[in-house]
PDB file of C-alpha atoms in Angstrom:
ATOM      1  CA  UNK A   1     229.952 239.618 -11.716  1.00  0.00           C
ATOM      2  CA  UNK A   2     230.264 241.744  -8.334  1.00  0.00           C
ATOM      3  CA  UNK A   3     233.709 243.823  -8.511  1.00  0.00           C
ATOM      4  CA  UNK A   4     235.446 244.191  -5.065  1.00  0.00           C
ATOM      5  CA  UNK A   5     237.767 246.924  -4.095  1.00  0.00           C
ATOM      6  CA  UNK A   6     239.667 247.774  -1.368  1.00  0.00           C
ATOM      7  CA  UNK A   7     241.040 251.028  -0.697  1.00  0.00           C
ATOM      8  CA  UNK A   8     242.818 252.579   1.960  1.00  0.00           C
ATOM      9  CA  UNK A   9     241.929 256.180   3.443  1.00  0.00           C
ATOM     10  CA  UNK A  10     244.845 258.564   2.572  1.00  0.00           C
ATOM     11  CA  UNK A  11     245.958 261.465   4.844  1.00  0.00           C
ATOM     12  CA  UNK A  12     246.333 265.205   4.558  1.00  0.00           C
ATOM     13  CA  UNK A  13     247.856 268.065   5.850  1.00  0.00           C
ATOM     14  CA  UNK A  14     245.613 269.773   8.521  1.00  0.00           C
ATOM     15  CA  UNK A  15     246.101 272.880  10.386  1.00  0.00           C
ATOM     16  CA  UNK A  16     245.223 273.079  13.841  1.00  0.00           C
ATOM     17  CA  UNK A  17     242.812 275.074  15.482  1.00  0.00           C
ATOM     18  CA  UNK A  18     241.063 276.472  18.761  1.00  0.00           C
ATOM     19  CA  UNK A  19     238.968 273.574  18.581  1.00  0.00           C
ATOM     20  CA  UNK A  20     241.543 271.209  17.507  1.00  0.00           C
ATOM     21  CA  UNK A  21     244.266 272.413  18.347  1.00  0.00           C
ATOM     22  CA  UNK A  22     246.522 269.364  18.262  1.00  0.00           C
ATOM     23  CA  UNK A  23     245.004 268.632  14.657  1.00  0.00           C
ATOM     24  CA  UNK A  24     247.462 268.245  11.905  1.00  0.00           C
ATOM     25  CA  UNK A  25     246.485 265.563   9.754  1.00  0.00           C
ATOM     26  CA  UNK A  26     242.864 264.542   7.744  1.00  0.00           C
ATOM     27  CA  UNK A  27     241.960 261.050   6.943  1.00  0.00           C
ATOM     28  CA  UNK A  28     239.425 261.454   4.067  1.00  0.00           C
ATOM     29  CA  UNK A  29     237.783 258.777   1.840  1.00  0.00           C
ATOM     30  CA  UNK A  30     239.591 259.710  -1.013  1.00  0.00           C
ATOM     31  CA  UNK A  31     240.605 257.273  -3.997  1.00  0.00           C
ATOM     32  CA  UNK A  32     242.386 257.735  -7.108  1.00  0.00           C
ATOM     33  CA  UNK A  33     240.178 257.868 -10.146  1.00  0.00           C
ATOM     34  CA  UNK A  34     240.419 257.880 -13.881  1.00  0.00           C
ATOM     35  CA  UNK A  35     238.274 260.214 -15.856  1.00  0.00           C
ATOM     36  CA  UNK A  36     238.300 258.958 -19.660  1.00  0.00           C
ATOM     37  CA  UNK A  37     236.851 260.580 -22.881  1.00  0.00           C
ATOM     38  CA  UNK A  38     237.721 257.989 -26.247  1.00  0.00           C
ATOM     39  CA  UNK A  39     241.402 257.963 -25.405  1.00  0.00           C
ATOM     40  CA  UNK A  40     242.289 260.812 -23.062  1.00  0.00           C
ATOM     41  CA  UNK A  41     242.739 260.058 -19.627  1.00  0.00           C
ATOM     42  CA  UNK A  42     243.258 262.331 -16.485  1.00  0.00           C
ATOM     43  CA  UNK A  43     243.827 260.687 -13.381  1.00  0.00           C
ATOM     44  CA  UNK A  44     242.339 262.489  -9.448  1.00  0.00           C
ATOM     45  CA  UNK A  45     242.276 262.067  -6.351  1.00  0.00           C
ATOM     46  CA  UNK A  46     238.287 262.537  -5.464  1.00  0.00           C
ATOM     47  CA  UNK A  47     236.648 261.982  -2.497  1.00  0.00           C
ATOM     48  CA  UNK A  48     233.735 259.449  -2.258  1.00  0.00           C
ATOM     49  CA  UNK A  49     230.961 261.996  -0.789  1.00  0.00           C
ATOM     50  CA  UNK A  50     227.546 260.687   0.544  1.00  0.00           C
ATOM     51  CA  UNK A  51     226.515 264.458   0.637  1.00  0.00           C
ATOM     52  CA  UNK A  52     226.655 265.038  -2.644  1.00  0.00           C
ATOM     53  CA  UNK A  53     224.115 264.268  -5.277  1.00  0.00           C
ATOM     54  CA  UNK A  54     226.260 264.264  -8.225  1.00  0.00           C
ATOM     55  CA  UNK A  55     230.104 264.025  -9.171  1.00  0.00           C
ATOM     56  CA  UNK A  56     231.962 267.109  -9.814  1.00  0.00           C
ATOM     57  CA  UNK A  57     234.927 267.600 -11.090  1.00  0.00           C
ATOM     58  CA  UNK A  58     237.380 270.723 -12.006  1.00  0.00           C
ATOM     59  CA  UNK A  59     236.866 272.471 -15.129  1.00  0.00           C
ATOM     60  CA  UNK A  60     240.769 272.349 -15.776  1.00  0.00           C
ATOM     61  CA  UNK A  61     240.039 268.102 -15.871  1.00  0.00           C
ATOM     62  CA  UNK A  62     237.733 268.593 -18.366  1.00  0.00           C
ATOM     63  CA  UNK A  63     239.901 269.947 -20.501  1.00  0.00           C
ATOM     64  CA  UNK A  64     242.897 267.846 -19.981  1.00  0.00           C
ATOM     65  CA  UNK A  65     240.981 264.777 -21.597  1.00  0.00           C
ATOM     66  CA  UNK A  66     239.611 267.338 -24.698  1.00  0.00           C
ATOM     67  CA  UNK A  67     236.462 268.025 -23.407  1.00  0.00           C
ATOM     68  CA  UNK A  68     234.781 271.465 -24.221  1.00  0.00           C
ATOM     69  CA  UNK A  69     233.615 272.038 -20.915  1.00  0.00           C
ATOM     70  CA  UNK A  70     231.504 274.742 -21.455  1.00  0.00           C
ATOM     71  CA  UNK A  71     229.172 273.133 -24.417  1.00  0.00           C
ATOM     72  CA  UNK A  72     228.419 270.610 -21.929  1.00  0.00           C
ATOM     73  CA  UNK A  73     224.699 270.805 -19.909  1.00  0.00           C
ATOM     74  CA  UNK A  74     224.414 273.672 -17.354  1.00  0.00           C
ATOM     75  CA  UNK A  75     223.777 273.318 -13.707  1.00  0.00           C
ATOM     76  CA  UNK A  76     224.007 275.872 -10.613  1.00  0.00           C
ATOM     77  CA  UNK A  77     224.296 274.502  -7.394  1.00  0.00           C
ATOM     78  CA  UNK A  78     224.762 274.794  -3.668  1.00  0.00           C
ATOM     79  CA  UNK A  79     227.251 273.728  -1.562  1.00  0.00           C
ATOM     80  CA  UNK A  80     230.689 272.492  -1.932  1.00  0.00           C
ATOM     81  CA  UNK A  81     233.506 275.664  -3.043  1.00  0.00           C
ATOM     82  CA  UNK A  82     233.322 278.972  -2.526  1.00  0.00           C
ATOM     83  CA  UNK A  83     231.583 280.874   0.539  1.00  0.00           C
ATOM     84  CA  UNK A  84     228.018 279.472   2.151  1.00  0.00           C
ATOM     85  CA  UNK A  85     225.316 280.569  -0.048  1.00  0.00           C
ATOM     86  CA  UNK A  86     227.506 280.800  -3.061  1.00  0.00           C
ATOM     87  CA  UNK A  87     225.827 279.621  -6.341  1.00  0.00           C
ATOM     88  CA  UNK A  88     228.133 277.594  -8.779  1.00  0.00           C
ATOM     89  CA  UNK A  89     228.093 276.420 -12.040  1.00  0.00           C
ATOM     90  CA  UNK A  90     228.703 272.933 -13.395  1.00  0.00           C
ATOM     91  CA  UNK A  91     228.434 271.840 -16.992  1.00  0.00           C
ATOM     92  CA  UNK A  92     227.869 267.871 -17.444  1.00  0.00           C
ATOM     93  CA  UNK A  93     229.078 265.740 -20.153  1.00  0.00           C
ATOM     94  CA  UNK A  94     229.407 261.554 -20.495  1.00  0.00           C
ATOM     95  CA  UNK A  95     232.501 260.129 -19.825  1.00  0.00           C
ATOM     96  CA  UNK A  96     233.944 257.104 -18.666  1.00  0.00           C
ATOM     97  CA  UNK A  97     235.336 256.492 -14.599  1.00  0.00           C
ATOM     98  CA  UNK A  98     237.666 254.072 -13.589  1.00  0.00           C
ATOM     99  CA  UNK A  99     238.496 252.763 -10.172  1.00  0.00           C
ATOM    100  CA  UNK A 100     240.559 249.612  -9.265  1.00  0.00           C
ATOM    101  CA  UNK A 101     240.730 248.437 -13.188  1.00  0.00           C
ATOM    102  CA  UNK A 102     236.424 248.532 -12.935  1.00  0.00           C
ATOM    103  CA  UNK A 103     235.449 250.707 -15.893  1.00  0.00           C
ATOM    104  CA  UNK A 104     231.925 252.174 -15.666  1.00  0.00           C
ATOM    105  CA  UNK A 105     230.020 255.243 -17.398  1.00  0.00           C
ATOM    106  CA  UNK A 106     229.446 258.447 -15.763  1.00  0.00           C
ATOM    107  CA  UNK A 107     227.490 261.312 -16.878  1.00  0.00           C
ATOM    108  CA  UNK A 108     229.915 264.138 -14.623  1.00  0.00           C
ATOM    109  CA  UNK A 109     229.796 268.053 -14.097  1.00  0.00           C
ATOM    110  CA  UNK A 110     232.627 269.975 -14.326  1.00  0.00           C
ATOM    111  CA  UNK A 111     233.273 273.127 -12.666  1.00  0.00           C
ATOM    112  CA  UNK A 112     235.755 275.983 -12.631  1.00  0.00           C
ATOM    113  CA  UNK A 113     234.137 277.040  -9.125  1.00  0.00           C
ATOM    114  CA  UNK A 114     235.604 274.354  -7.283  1.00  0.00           C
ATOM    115  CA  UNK A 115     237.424 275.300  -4.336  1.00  0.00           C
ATOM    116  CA  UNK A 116     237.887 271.786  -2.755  1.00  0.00           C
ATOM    117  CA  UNK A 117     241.568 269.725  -3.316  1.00  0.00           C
ATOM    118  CA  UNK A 118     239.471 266.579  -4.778  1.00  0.00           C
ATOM    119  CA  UNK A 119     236.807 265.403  -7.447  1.00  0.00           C
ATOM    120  CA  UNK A 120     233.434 264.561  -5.415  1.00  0.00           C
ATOM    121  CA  UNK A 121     232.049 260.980  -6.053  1.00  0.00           C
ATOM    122  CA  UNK A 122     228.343 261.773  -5.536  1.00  0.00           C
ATOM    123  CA  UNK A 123     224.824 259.596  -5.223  1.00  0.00           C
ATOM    124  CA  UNK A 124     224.173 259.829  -8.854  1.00  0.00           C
ATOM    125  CA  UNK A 125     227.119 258.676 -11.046  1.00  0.00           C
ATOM    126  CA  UNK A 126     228.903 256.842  -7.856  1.00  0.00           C
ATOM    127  CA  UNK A 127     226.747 255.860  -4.986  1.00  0.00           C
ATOM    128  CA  UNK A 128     224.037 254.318  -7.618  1.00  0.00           C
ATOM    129  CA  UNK A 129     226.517 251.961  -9.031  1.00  0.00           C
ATOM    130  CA  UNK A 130     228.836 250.859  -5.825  1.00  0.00           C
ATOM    131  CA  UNK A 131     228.105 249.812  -2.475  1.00  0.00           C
ATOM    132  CA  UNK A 132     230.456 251.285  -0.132  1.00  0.00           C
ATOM    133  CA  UNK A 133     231.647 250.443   3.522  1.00  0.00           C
ATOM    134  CA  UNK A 134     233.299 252.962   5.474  1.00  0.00           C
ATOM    135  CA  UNK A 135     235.965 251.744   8.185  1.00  0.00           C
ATOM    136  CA  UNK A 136     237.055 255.174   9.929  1.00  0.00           C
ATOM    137  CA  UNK A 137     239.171 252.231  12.618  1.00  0.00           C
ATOM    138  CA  UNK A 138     240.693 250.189  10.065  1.00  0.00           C
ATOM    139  CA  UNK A 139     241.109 253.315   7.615  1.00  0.00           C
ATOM    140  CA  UNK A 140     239.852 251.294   4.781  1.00  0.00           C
ATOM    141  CA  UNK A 141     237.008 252.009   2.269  1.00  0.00           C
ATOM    142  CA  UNK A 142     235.423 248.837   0.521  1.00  0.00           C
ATOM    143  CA  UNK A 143     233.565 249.074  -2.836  1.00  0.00           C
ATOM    144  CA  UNK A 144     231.228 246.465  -4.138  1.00  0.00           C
ATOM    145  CA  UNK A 145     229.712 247.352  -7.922  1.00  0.00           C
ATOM    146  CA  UNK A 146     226.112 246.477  -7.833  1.00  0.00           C
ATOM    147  CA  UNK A 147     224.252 244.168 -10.569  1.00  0.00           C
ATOM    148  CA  UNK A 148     223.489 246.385 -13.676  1.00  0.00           C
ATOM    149  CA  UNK A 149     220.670 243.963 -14.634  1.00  0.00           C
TER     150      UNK A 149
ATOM    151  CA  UNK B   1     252.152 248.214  -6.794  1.00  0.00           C
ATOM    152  CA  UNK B   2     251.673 249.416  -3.222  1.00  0.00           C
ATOM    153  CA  UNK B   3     250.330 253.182  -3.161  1.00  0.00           C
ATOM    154  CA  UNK B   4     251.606 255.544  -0.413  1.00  0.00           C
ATOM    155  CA  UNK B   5     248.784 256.607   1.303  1.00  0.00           C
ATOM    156  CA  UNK B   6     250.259 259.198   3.650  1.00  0.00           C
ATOM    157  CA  UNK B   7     250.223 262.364   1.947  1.00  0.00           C
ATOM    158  CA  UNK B   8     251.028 264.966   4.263  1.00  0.00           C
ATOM    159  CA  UNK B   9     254.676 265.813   4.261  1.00  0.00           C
ATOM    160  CA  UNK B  10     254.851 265.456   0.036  1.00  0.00           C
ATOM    161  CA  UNK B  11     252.263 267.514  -0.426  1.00  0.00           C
ATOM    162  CA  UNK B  12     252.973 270.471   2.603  1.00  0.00           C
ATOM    163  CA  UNK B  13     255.120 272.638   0.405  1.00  0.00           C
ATOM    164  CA  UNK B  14     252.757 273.673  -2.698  1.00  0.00           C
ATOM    165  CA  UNK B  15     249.912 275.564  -1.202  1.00  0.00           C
ATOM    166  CA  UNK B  16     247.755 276.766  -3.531  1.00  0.00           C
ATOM    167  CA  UNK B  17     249.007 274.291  -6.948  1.00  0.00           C
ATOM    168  CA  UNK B  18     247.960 271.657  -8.467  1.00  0.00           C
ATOM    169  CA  UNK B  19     250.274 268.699  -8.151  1.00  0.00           C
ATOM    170  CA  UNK B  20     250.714 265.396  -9.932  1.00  0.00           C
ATOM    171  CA  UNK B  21     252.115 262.235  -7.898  1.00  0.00           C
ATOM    172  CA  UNK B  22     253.519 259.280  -9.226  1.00  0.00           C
ATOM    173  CA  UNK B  23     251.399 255.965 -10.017  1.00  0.00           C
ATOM    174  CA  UNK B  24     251.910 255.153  -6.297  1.00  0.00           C
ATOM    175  CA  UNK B  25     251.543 258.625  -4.809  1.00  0.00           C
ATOM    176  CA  UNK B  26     255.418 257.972  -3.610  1.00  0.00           C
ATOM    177  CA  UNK B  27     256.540 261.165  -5.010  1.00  0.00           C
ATOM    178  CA  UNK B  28     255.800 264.206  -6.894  1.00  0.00           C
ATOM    179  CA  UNK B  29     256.383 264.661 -10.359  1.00  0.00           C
ATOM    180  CA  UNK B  30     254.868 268.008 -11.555  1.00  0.00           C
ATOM    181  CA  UNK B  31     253.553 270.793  -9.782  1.00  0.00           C
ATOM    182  CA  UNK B  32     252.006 273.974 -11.857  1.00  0.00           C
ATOM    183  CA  UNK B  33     249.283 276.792 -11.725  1.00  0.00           C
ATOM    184  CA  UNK B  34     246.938 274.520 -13.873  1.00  0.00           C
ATOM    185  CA  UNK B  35     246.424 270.487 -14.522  1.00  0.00           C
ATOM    186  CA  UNK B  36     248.252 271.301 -17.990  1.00  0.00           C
ATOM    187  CA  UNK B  37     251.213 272.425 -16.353  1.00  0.00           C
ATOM    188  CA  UNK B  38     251.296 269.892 -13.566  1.00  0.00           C
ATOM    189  CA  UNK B  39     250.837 267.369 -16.067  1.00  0.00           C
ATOM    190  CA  UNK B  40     253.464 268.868 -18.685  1.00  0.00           C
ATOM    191  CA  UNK B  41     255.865 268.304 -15.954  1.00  0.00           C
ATOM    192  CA  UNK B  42     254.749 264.758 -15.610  1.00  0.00           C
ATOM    193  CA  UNK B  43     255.656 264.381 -18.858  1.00  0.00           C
ATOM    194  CA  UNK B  44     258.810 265.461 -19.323  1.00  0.00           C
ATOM    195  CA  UNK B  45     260.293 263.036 -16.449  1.00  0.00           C
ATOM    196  CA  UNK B  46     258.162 260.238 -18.475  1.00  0.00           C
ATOM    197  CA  UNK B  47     255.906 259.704 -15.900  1.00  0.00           C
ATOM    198  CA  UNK B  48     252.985 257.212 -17.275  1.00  0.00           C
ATOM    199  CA  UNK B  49     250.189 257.382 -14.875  1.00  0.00           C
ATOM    200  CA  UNK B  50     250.587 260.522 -12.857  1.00  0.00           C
ATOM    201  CA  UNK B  51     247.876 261.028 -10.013  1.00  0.00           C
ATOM    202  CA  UNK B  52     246.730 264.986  -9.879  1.00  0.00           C
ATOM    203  CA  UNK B  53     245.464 266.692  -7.169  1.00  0.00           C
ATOM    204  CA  UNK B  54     244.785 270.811  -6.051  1.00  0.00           C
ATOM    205  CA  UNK B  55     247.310 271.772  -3.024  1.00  0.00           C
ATOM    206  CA  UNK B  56     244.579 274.721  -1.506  1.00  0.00           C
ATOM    207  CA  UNK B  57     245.972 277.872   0.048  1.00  0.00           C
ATOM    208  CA  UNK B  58     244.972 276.475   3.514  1.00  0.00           C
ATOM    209  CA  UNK B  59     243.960 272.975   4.607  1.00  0.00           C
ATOM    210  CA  UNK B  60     240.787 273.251   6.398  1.00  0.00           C
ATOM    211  CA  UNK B  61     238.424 271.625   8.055  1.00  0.00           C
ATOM    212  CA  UNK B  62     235.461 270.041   5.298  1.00  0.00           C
ATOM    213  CA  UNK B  63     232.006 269.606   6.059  1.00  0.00           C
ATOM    214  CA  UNK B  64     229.994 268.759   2.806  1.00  0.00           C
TER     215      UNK B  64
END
């Protein structure tokens, strides 16, 4: 059975700038998401991110739902937090997602280097179990859960 | 339940904390240093399905 979720963009706060300088609000793809280990949950805002390759969340989430972060697979990478260049560290563990009442597995990294407001929803973990429509106009993200089989 | 999706006035005055929302991101309901203490706060007002998310020092412009 296909799941089907819709989900409105939500808006942020947003300085202004040379460039922008009448800029002061973001509309991001960003949807509320539970993170689940046996019967902790933590619930975050994280942003569905077509960049990414993976889904990343803060260390402090980790811990929330009795995870030891730390004993949980290593990983440096690139990009998101922190200055250009920067190498952070994430440490992965299984745990269960839930969006819109559809529960799904996720094997997720956690990271204390972070320096974003959300959770990223990457390729691997996200984008490899949804397809997603992005409606910038209409401010509306749509979610379809493709066929496991 | 209807969610508010407008987050920029609830959200303007914690920079740099992590906040939790109610179930429909209508108001907040714990603001701390850490999740835990966000959360904590959450729980004393009885709040069943708080939302968290960071406040950062400075909203920016992301490219990712």
């Amino acid at each position: 059975m296909t799941i089907h979720l819709k989900i409105d963009y939500r808006k942020f706060p947003a300085e202004p700038s040379e460039a922008f300088p009448r800029r002061r609000s973001a509309s991001r793809p960003v949807v509320p998401v539970s993170l689940i280990n046996k019967n902790k949950i933590v619930r975050h805002y994280s942003l569905i991110d077509s960049g990414a390759d993976l889904c990343i969340f803060h260390g402090g989430l980790g811990e929330e739902i009795d995870l030891k972060v730390k004993s949980g697979k290593k990983l440096t990478f690139f990009g998101i937090g922190g200055t250009g260049g920067t190498q952070l560290t994430a440490y992965f563990h299984d745990i269960e997602m839930e969006i819109g009442g559809w529960k799904f597995p996720c094997y997720a990294g956690f990271s204390y280097d972070l320096d974003i407001p959300y959770g990223v929803l990457g390729q691997v973990g996200f984008f490899n179990l949804f397809r997603v429509q992005f409606d910038y106009g209409k401010q509306r993200i749509e979610l379809w859960s493709k066929d496991q089989n | 339940m209807a969610e508010k999706t407008d987050l920029r006035e609830l959200l303007k005055p914690y920079s740099d904390k992590w906040v939790a929302l109610s179930e429909d991101s209508s108001k907040v309901v714990g603001v701390g240093d850490t999740p835990k203490k966000a959360l904590e706060q959450a729980s004393s007002r009885s709040e069943k399905n708080p939302i968290l998310t960071r406040v950062p020092e400075h909203y920016g412009t992301y490219i990712l």
